[in-house]
Structures are given as structure tokens and as C-alpha cells.
Tab-separated table of C-alpha atoms in Angstrom:
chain	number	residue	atom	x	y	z
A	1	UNK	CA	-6.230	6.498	10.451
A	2	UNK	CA	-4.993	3.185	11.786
A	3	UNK	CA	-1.656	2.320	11.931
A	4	UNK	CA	-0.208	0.798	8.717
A	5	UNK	CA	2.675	-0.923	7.991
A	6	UNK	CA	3.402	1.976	5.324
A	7	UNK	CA	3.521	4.221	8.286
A	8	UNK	CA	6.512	2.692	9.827
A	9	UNK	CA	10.477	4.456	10.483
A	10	UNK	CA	13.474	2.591	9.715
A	11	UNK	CA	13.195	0.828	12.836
A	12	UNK	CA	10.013	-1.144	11.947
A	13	UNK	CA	11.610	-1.956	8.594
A	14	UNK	CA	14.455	-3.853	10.249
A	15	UNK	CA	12.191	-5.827	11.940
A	16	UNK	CA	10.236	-6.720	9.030
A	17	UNK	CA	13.532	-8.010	7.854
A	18	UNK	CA	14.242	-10.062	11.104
A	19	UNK	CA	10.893	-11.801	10.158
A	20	UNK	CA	11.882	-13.026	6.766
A	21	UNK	CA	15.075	-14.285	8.393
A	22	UNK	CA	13.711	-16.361	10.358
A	23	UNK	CA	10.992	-17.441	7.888
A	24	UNK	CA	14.183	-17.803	5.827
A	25	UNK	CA	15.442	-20.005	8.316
A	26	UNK	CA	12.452	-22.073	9.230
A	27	UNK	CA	11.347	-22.836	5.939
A	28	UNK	CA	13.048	-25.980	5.172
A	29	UNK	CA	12.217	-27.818	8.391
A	30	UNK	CA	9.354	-26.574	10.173
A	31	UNK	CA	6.431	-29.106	9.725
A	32	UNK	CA	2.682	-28.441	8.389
A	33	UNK	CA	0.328	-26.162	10.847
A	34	UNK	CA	-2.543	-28.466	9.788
A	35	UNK	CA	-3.915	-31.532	10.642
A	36	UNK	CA	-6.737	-33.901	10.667
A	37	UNK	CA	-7.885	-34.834	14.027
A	38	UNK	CA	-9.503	-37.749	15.271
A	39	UNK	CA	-12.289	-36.937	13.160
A	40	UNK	CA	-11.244	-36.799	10.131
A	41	UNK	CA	-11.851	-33.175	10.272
A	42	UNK	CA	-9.502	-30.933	8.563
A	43	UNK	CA	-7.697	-27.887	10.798
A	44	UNK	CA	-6.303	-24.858	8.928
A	45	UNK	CA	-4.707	-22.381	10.621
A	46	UNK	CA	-5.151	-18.943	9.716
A	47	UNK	CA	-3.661	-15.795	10.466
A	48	UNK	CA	-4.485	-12.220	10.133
A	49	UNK	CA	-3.840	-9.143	11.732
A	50	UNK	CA	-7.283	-6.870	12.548
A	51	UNK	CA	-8.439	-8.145	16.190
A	52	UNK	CA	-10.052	-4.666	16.507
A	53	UNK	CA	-13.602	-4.745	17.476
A	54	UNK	CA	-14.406	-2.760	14.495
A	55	UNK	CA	-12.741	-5.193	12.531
A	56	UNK	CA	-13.172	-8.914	14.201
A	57	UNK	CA	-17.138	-9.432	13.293
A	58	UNK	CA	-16.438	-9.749	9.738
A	59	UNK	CA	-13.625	-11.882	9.691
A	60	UNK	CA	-15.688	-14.444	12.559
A	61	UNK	CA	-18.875	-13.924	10.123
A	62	UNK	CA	-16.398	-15.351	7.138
A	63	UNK	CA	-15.222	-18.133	8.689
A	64	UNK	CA	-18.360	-19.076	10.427
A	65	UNK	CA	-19.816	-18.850	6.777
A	66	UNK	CA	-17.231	-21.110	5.292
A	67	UNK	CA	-17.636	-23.582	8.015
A	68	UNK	CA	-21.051	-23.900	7.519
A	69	UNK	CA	-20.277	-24.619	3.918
A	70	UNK	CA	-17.770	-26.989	4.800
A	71	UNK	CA	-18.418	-29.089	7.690
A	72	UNK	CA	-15.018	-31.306	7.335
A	73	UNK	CA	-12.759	-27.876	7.215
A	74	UNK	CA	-11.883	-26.246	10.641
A	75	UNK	CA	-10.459	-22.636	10.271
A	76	UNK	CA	-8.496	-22.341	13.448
A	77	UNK	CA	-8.038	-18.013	13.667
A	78	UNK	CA	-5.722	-15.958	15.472
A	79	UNK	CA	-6.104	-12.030	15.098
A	80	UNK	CA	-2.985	-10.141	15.897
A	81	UNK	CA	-2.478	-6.424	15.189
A	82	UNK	CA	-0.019	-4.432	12.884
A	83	UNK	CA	2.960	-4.075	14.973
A	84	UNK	CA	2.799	-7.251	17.531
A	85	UNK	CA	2.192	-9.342	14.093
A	86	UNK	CA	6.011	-8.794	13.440
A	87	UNK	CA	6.971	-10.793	16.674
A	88	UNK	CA	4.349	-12.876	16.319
A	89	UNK	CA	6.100	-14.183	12.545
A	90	UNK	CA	8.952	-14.710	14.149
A	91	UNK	CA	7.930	-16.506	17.185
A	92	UNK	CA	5.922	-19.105	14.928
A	93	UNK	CA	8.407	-19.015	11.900
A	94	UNK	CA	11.527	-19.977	14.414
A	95	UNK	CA	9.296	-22.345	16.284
A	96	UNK	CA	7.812	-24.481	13.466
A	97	UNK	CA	4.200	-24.135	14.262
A	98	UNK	CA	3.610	-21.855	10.505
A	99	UNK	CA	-0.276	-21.448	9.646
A	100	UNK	CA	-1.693	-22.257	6.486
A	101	UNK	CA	-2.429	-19.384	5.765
A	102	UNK	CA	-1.145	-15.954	6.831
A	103	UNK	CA	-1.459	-11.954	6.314
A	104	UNK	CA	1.826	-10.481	4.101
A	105	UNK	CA	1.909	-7.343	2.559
A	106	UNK	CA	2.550	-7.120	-0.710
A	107	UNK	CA	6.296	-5.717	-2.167
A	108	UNK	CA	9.229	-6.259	-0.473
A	109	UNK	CA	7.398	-7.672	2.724
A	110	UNK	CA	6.191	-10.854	0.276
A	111	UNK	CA	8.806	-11.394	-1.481
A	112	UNK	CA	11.042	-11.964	1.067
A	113	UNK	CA	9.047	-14.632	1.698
A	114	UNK	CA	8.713	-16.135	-1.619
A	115	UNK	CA	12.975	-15.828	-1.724
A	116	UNK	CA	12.772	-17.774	1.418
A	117	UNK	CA	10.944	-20.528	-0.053
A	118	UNK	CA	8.148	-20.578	2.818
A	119	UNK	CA	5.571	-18.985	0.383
A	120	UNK	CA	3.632	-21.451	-2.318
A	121	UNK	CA	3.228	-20.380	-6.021
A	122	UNK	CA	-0.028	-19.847	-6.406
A	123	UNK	CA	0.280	-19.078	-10.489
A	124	UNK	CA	-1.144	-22.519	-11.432
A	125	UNK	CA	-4.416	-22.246	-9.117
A	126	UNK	CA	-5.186	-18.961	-10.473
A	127	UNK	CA	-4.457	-19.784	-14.095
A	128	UNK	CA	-6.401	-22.916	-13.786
A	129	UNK	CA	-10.011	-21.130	-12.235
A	130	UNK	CA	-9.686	-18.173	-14.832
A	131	UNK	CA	-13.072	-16.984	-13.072
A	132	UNK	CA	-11.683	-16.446	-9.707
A	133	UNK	CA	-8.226	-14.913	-11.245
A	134	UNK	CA	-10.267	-12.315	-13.498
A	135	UNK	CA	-12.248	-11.438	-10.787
A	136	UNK	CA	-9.594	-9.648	-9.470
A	137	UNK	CA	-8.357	-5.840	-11.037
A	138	UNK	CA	-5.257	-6.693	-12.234
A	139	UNK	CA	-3.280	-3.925	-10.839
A	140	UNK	CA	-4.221	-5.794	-7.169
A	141	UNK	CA	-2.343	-9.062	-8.165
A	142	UNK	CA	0.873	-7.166	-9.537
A	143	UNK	CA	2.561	-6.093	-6.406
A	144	UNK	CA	2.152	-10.142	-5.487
A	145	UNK	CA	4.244	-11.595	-8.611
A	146	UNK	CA	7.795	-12.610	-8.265
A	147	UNK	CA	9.870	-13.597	-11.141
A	148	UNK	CA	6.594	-13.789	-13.247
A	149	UNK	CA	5.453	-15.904	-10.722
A	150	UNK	CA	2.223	-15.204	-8.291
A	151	UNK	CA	2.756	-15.711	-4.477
A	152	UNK	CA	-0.553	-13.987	-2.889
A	153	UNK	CA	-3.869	-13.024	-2.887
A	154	UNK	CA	-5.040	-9.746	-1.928
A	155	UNK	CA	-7.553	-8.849	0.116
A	156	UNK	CA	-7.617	-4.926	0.430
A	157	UNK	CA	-7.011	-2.533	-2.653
A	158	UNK	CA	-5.649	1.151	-1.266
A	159	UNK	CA	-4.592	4.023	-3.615
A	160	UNK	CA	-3.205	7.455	-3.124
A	161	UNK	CA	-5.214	10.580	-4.387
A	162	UNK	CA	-4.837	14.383	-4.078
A	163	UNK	CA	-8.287	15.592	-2.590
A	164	UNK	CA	-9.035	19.135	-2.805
A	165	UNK	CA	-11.558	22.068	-1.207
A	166	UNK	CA	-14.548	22.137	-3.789
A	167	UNK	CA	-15.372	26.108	-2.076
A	168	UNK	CA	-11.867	27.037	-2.460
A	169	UNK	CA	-11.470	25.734	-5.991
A	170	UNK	CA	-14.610	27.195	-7.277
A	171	UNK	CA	-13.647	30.497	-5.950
A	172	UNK	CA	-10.350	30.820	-8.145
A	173	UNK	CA	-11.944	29.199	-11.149
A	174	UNK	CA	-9.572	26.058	-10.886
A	175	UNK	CA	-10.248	22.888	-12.243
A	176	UNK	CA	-8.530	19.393	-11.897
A	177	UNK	CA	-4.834	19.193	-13.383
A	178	UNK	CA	-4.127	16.557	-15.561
A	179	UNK	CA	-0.449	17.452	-16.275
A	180	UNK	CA	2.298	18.627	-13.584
A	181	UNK	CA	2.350	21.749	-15.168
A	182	UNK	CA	-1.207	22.187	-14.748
A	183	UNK	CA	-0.798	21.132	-10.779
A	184	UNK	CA	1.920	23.821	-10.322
A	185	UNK	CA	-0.262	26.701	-11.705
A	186	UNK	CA	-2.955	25.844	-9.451
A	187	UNK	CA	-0.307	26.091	-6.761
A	188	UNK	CA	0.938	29.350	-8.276
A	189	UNK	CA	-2.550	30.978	-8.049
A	190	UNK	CA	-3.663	29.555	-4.763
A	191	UNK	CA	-0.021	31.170	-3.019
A	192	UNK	CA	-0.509	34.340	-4.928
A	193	UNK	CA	-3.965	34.647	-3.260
A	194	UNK	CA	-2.859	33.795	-0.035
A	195	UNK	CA	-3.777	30.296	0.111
A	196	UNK	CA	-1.769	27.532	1.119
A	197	UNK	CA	-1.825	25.199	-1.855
A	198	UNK	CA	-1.151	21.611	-0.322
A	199	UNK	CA	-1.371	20.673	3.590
A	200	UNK	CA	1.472	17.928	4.377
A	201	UNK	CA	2.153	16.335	7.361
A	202	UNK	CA	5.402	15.179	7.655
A	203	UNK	CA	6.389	14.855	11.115
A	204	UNK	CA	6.642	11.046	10.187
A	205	UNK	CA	8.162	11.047	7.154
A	206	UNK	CA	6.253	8.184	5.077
A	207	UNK	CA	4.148	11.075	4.260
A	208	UNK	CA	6.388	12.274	1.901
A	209	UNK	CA	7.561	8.918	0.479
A	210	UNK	CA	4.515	8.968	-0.827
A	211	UNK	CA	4.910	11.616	-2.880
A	212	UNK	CA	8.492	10.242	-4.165
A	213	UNK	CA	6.397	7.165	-4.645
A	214	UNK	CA	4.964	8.528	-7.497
A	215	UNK	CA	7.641	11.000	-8.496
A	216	UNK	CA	9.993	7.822	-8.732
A	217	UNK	CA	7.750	5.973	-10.788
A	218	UNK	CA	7.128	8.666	-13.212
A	219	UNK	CA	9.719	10.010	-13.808
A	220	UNK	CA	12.470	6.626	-14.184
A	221	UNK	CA	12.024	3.928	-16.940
A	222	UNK	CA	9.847	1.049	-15.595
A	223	UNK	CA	12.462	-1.285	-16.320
A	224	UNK	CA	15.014	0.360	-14.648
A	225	UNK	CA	13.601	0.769	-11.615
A	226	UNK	CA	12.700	-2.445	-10.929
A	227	UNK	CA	16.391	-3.568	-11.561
A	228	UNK	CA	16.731	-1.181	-8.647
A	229	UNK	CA	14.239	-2.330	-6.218
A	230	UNK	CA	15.759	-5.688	-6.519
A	231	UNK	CA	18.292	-6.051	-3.289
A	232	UNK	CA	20.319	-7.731	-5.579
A	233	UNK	CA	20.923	-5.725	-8.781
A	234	UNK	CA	20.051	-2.070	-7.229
A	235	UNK	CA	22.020	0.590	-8.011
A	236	UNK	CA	19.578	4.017	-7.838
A	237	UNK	CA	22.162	5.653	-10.247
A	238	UNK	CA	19.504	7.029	-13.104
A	239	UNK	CA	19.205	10.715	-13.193
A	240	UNK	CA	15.041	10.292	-12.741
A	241	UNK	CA	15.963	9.302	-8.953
A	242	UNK	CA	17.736	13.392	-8.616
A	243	UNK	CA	15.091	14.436	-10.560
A	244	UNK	CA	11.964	13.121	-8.236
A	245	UNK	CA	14.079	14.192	-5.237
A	246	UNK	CA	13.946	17.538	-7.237
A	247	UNK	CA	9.981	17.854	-7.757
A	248	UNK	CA	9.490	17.302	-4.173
A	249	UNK	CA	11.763	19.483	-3.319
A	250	UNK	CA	10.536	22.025	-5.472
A	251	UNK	CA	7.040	21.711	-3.729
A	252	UNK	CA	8.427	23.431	-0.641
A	253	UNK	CA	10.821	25.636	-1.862
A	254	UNK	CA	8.453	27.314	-4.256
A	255	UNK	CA	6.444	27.204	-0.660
A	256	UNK	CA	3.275	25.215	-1.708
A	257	UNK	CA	3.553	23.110	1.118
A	258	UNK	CA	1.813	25.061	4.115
A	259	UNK	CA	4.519	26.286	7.160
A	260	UNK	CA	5.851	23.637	9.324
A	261	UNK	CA	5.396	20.511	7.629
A	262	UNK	CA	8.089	18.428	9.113
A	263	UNK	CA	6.327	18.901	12.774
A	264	UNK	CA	3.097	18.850	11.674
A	265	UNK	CA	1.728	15.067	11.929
A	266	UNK	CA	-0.689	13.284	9.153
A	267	UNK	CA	-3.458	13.795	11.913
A	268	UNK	CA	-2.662	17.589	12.609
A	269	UNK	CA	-2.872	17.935	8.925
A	270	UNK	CA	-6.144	16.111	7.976
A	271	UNK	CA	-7.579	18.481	11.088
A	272	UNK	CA	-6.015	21.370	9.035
A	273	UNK	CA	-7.071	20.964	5.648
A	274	UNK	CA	-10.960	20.204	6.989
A	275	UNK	CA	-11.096	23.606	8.102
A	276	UNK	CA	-9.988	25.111	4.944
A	277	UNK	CA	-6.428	25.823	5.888
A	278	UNK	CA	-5.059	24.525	2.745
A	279	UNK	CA	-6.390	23.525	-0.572
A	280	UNK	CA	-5.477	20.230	-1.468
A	281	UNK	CA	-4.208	17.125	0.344
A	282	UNK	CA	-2.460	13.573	-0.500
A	283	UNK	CA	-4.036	11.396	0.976
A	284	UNK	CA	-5.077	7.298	0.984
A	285	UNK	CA	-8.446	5.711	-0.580
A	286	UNK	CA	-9.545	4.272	2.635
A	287	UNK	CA	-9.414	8.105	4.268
A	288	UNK	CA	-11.960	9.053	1.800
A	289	UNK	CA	-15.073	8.257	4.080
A	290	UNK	CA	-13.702	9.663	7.276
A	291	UNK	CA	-13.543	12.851	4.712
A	292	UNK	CA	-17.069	13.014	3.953
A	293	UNK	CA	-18.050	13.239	7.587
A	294	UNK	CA	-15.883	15.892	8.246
A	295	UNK	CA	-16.413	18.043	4.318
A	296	UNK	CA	-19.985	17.382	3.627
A	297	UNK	CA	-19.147	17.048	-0.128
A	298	UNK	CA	-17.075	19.793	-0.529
A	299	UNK	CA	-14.339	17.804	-2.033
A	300	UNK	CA	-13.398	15.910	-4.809
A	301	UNK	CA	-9.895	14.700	-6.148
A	302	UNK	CA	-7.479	13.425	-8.691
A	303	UNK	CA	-4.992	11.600	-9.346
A	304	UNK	CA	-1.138	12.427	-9.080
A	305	UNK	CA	-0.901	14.099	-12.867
A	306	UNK	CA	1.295	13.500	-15.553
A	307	UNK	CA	4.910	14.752	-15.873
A	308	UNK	CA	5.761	15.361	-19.419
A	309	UNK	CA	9.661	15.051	-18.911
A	310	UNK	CA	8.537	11.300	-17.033
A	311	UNK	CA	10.115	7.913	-18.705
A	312	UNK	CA	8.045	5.742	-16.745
A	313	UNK	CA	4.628	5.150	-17.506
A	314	UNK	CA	2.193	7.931	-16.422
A	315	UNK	CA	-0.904	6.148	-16.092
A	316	UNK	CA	0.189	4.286	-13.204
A	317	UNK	CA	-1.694	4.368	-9.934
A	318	UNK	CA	0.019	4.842	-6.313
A	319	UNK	CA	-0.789	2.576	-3.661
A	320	UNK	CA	-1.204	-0.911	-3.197
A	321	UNK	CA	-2.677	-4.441	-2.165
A	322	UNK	CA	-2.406	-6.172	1.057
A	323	UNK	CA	-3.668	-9.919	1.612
A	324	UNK	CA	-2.413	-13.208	2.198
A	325	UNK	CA	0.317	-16.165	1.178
A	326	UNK	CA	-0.505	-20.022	1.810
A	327	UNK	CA	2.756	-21.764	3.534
A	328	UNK	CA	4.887	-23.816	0.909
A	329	UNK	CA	4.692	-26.417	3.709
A	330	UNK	CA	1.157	-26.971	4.429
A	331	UNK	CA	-0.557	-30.013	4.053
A	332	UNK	CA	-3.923	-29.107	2.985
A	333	UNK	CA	-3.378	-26.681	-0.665
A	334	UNK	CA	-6.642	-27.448	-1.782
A	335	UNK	CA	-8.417	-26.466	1.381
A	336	UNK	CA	-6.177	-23.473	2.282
A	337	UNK	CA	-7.102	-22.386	-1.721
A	338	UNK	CA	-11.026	-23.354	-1.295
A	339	UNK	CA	-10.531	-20.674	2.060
A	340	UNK	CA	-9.061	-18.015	0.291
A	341	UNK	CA	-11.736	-18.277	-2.629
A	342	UNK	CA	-14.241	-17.928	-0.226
A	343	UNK	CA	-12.785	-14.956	1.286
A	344	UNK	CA	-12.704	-13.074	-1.891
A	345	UNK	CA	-15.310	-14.745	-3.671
A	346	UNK	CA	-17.335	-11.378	-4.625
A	347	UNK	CA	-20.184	-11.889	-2.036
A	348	UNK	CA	-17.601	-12.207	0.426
A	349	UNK	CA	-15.972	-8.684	-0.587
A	350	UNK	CA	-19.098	-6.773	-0.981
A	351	UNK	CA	-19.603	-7.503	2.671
A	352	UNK	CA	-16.299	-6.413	3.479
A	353	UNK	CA	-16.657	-3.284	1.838
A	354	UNK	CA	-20.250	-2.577	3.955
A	355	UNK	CA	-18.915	-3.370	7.062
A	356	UNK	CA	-15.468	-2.592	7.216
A	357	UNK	CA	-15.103	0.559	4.264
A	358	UNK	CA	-12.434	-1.028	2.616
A	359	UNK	CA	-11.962	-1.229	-1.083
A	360	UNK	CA	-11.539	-4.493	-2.673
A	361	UNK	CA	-9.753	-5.672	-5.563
A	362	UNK	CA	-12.713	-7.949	-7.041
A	363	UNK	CA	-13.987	-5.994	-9.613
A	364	UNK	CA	-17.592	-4.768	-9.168
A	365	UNK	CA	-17.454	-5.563	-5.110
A	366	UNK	CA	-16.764	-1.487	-4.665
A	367	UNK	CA	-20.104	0.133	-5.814
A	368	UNK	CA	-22.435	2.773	-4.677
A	369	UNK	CA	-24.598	0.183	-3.493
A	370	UNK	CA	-21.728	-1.195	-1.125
A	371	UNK	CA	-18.975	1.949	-0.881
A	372	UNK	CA	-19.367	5.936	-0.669
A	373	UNK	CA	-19.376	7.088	-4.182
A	374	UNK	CA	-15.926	8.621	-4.171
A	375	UNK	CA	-14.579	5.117	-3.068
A	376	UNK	CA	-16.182	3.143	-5.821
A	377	UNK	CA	-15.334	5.761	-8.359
A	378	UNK	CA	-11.348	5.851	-6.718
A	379	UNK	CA	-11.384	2.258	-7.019
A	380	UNK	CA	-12.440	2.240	-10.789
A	381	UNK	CA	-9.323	4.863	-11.459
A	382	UNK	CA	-7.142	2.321	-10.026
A	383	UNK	CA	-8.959	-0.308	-11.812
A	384	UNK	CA	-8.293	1.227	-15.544
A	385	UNK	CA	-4.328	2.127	-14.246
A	386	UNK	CA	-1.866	-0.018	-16.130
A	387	UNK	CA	-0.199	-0.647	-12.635
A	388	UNK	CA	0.791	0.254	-9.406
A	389	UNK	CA	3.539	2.265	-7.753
A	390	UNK	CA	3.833	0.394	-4.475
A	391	UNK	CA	5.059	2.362	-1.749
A	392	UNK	CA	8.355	3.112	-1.939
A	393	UNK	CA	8.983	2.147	1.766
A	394	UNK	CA	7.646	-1.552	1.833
A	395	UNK	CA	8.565	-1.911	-2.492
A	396	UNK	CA	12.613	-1.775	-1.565
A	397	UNK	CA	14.936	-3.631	0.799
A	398	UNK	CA	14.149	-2.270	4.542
A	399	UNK	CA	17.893	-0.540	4.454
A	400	UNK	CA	17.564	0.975	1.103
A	401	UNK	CA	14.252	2.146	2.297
A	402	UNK	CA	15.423	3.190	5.726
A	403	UNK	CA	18.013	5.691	3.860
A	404	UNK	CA	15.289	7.413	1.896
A	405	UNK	CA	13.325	7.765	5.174
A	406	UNK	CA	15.798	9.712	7.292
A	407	UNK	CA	16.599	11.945	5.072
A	408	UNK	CA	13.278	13.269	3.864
A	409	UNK	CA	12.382	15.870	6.116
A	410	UNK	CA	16.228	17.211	5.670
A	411	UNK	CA	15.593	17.266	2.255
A	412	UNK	CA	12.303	20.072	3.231
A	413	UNK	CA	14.893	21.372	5.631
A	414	UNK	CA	17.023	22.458	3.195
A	415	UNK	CA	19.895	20.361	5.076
A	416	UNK	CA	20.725	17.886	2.517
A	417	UNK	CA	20.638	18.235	-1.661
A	418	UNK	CA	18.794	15.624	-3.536
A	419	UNK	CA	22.378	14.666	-5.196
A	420	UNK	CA	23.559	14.298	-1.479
A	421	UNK	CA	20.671	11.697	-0.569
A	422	UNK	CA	20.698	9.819	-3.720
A	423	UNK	CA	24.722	8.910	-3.266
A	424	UNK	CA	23.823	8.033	-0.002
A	425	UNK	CA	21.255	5.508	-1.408
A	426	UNK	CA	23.311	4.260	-3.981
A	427	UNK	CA	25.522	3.649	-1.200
A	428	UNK	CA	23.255	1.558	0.587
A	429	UNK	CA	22.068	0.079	-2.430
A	430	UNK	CA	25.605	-1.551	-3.074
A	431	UNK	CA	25.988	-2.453	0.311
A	432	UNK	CA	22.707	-4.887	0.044
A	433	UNK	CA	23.397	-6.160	-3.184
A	434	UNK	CA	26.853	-7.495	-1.196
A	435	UNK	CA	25.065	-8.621	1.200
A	436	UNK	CA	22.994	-10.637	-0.956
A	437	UNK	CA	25.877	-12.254	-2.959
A	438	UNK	CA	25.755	-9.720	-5.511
């Protein structure tokens, strides 16, 4: 799979927060990116972050598209990749040269920048073209809002799943869990039969915050733990934070996680579980068609299921949007908003999803027409899910996050308690809420 920015360490976390510093710090006096030239031609800059020659056509097809469609509108584009983005925000945030539009992920990543003031509200233009803002799954706009309000537009839609060996399944008479009780006796029966339940890779340990993703959001009020996520009012001190530790934990000490999963990487794994070394796998929408190449159809999945002891909501879907936030100091709204229609105007996504594989957030642009059929039909889960658990790693502040992260594969180690980690969150917690004139 291709680098993400939830596949970071606590390193690339502190450097997302050296970029919304200096947004911070730019945003009150850097001047508009665009400009009319001589012309009277309008120039918007644009920036996004998949230069990959897998990846480029599209975007160049889009814009060439939208200029044909709009001969006064210039969309000047710069491509730069996940990790060189990062320095690339903060050489044009502390420079003053900000585009009109640029890539953010959604979570903590965006609204640092909303907090900054560099990122327009975007509520009015989507409550005022109700078609364009109900073309979107709602779920894919959530992870965007800040204080009620809406700050970007996505442009992918990515969910977590547990796939699973069809052959191995049928075998043992198993069928898809819908509860967590249901989950662990398919475990049960798998290890009593000699097979390893669940394949994990872990060596990089945003693996597992995946799972505590989900565990998190299930099993602590909704409420709550938003309170928590905030920098400012976190505290991490509800017992549903132990707990979730807890049901991970529980995963490897009942040993349902195949042997070695702290050195085993995310690529090892996938390797692993295509030749039948372990059951069932966690694993992210957009994986699902390199999956088919290598399994042939023999796989399906599910959802994380249902913890009956959970006080947050259990039909809640883990994963989440990435797209884009127009500068609070461009000069051009209307044009930067007419681009961003374009982009996921429903045409626009369908050929996304042909030539690129990734799900979209318009509803209908995921089909079996444009997608593999698991795809569309993972993207219509996540479509009828009241929300989203955003990954826990880009959802709260990069320190917060950065505690969770280290301690992880102690936690499979054995080394540290789930009490232990949490105080050392709350810890942490307190210390950014300071920070942050809490």
C-alpha cells in the first residue's frame, strides 16, 4: 500500500504540528495566491499531494476538463507527495505564497487549520447548493466540521474492514460475527483447530491503533470522547479508554493474533494471510482490489462487530475522508468553490474511481459499473453508518497521539498494563490542554 499519513510514528505527527504553526502564524498576513493577469484571466493555485505516475493523469485530465469549461479560470497545479507535502506547508505557509486551494486531511490535521484561521467556512456554500452537499455520504463530511461548522471537502472515502479466508471459513462452518462475542468464538474455534485466527502486522504500530480506533469509539460515550480529542478539554480519564486497551489486549493474550506480530510489518502480513496463514485480517477499503488479485474471491468481510458492554454508538464505521480546504485568504471563493464542484461533481468521481480505485464519498460514484464489487458494497456499509471513527492517530493532538503510539506494541509485549498507558495519556492529555491555555 502507499504510504499514508495514518501510517506515520510520533515523529511525523510533530511535524504535522510544525505545519499548523506556521499556518498559525502566516494566516493573518500572508496575501492571496491568486491573481488575474494581464488578461483578465483568473489564476488559482492548487495543491495536492499524488505526483505518482499512477496517480498524475487523472488529476491533469480534471483540470484540463475544467479549463476547457472555463476559459477565464487558470488552475495553476503543483503535485507533491505524502511526506515532502509537510515541508512543502510550511515553506509556503511561512513564506506567504498560500494556494487557493490545498490537500488537508481530515481530524486533527484540519482543524488545526480551521483554529488557525487560514481555513474558510465552507458551511454556507454547501447549505446554499443542497444538490452538491447531498451528494456527498454524510459520514464523508463529518470528520471536516468544526464547532458545527464545515471547513473541507473530501475527496477520497477509506474504511476499515476485517476480511477473512472464504476456504478456511467454510471448512469450520463459521459465518460472519455480528457481535464481539460472536468474533471471539470464531477465534476460539479457529486456535483450537490450529489456525491462527487474525494476521497483524504491527511492526509499525498504526496497525494496531486501528483496532483501538474502533475499540475507543465503541466502547466510550460519543460525547465524552470528543471532549477528549479536543487539545483543550482532554482528559482520557473514562474507564471505556482501560477497557479498549483491554480488548486489544485480550486479542493477543488469548493468542488470536498469529506469533510475532510486533516484527511482522503490514506488508509481511498481507503476504501471510494470502497464503492462508491466518484467517482473518484488518485491513483498509482501498486494499480490497490488490486482494482480489492475490485471493481470487476467496474472501469476503465485515465490519468491526458490536460490543454489547459499548456506550458509544455501535453502528459507527472506522476510517475516514481525506480532501481539501480553500485558504480564508484567497481572492477568488467563487472560483476556488466552482473548482472543487467540479472535482467532485459525480462524473468527476466516477472517473476517479475507474482510474485510480479509490472510493468516493458522492453517493452512487462507487458502483459495480465503476469499482470491484466488494468496494462498492464496502462503500455502501460506510454509507448507511451513523458516523465515523477517524483514526485515532490523525483524530487527537500529535502528542496525545504520539503517547498511544509508543506504547502499543509494549502493550502486546506484555511490558506495560493498559492502566499504565492510559495514566500516561492522561498525562499528556493535561499537558496539551496547558499548553493550549486550558
Amino acid at each position: 500500500m502507499k504510504l499514508k499519513l495514518n501510517k506515520r510514528t510520533g515523529a511525523v505527527l510533530t511535524a504535522f504540528a510544525l505545519v499548523a504553526s506556521s499556518l498559525a502564524g502566516c494566516a493573518q498576513s500572508s496575501q492571496p495566491a491568486s491573481s488575474n493577469d494581464a488578461g483578465g484571466q483568473i489564476e488559482l493555485k492548487f495543491l495536492e499531494k499524488w505526483p505518482q505516475p499512477q496517480y498524475a493523469p487523472y488529476f491533469e485530465e480534471i483540470v484540463k476538463e475544467f479549463e476547457n469549461a472555463n476559459p477565464t479560470i487558470k488552475i495553476k497545479m503543483e503535485a507533491v507527495a505524502d511526506e515532502p507535502i509537510k515541508d512543502k506547508l510550511r515553506v509556503i505557509m511561512g513564506g506567504g505564497d498560500v494556494p487557493d486551494i490545498t490537500f488537508s486531511w481530515s481530524g486533527e490535521f484540519a482543524r488545526k487549520f480551521v483554529r488557525s484561521g487560514a481555513a474558510m467556512d465552507l458551511t454556507s456554500a454547501l447549505n446554499e447548493d443542497p444538490d452538491w452537499k447531498n451528494s456527498f455520504i454524510p459520514a464523508s463530511l463529518t470528520p471536516f466540521v468544526s464547532n458545527g461548522k464545515n471547513y473541507g471537502i473530501p475527496l477520497r472515502f477509506n474504511g476499515k474492514f476485517f476480511i477473512y479466508n472464504k476456504e478456511i471459513f467454510t471448512k469450520y462452518n463459521l459465518q460472519k460475527p455480528k457481535t464481539w462475542d460472536e468474533f471471539m468464538a470464531i477465534c476460539d474455534t479457529l486456535k483450537q483447530n490450529g489456525v491462527a485466527p487474525i494476521i497483524l502486522g504491527n511492526e509499525s504500530p498504526w496497525a494496531s491503533i486501528h483496532y483501538l480506533t474502533g475499540l475507543n469509539q465503541k466502547l466510550v460515550d460519543q460525547t465524552v470522547r470528543m471532549k477528549d480529542y479536543d487539545p483543550k478539554t482532554g482528559e482520557f480519564t473514562d474507564p471505556g479508554y482501560v477497557k479498549a486497551l483491554d480488548y486489544l489486549k485480550s486479542l493477543q493474550d488469548k493468542g488470536y493474533f498469529a506469533p510475532n506480530a510486533n516484527s511482522t510489518s503490514h506488508d509481511m502480513a498481507t503476504q501471510q494471510f494470502y497464503i492462508g496463514k491466518a484467517a482473518m485480517f484488518y485491513v483498509e477499503l482501498e486494499e480490497f482490489p490488490e486482494i482480489e488479485k492475490n485471493m481470487k474471491g476467496n474472501w469476503d468481510f465485515f465490519l468491526m462487530p458490536a460490543i454489547a458492554e459499548g456506550k458509544g454508538n455501535q453502528n459507527f464505521v472506522t476510517g475516514a475522508p481525506d480532501g481539501f480546504i480553500v485558504s480564508s485568504k484567497t481572492a477568488h471563493p467563487k472560483e476556488a468553490l466552482q473548482f472543487l464542484k467540479f472535482l467532485t461533481s459525480k462524473e468527476s468521481a466516477e472517473k476517479m474511481v475507474k482510474m485510480l480505485g479509490w472510493p468516493s464519498p458522492i453517493i452512487g460514484a462507487t458502483n459495480e459499473q465503476t469499482a470491484l464489487k466488494q468496494v462498492a458494497d464496502g462503500v455502501n456499509m460506510m454509507k448507511e453508518a451513523e458516523g465515523m471513527a477517524e483514526w485515532l492517530d490523525t483524530d487527537v493532538h500529535a502528542k496525545v497521539a504520539d503517547t498511544y503510539l509508543v506504547n502499543l506494541q509494549e502493550l502486546l509485549n506484555g511490558t506495560k498494563t493498559p492502566e499504565q498507558i492510559m495514566k500516561e495519556v492522561q498525562a499528556t492529555a493535561k499537558e496539551v490542554a496547558s499548553e493550549t491555555g486550558q
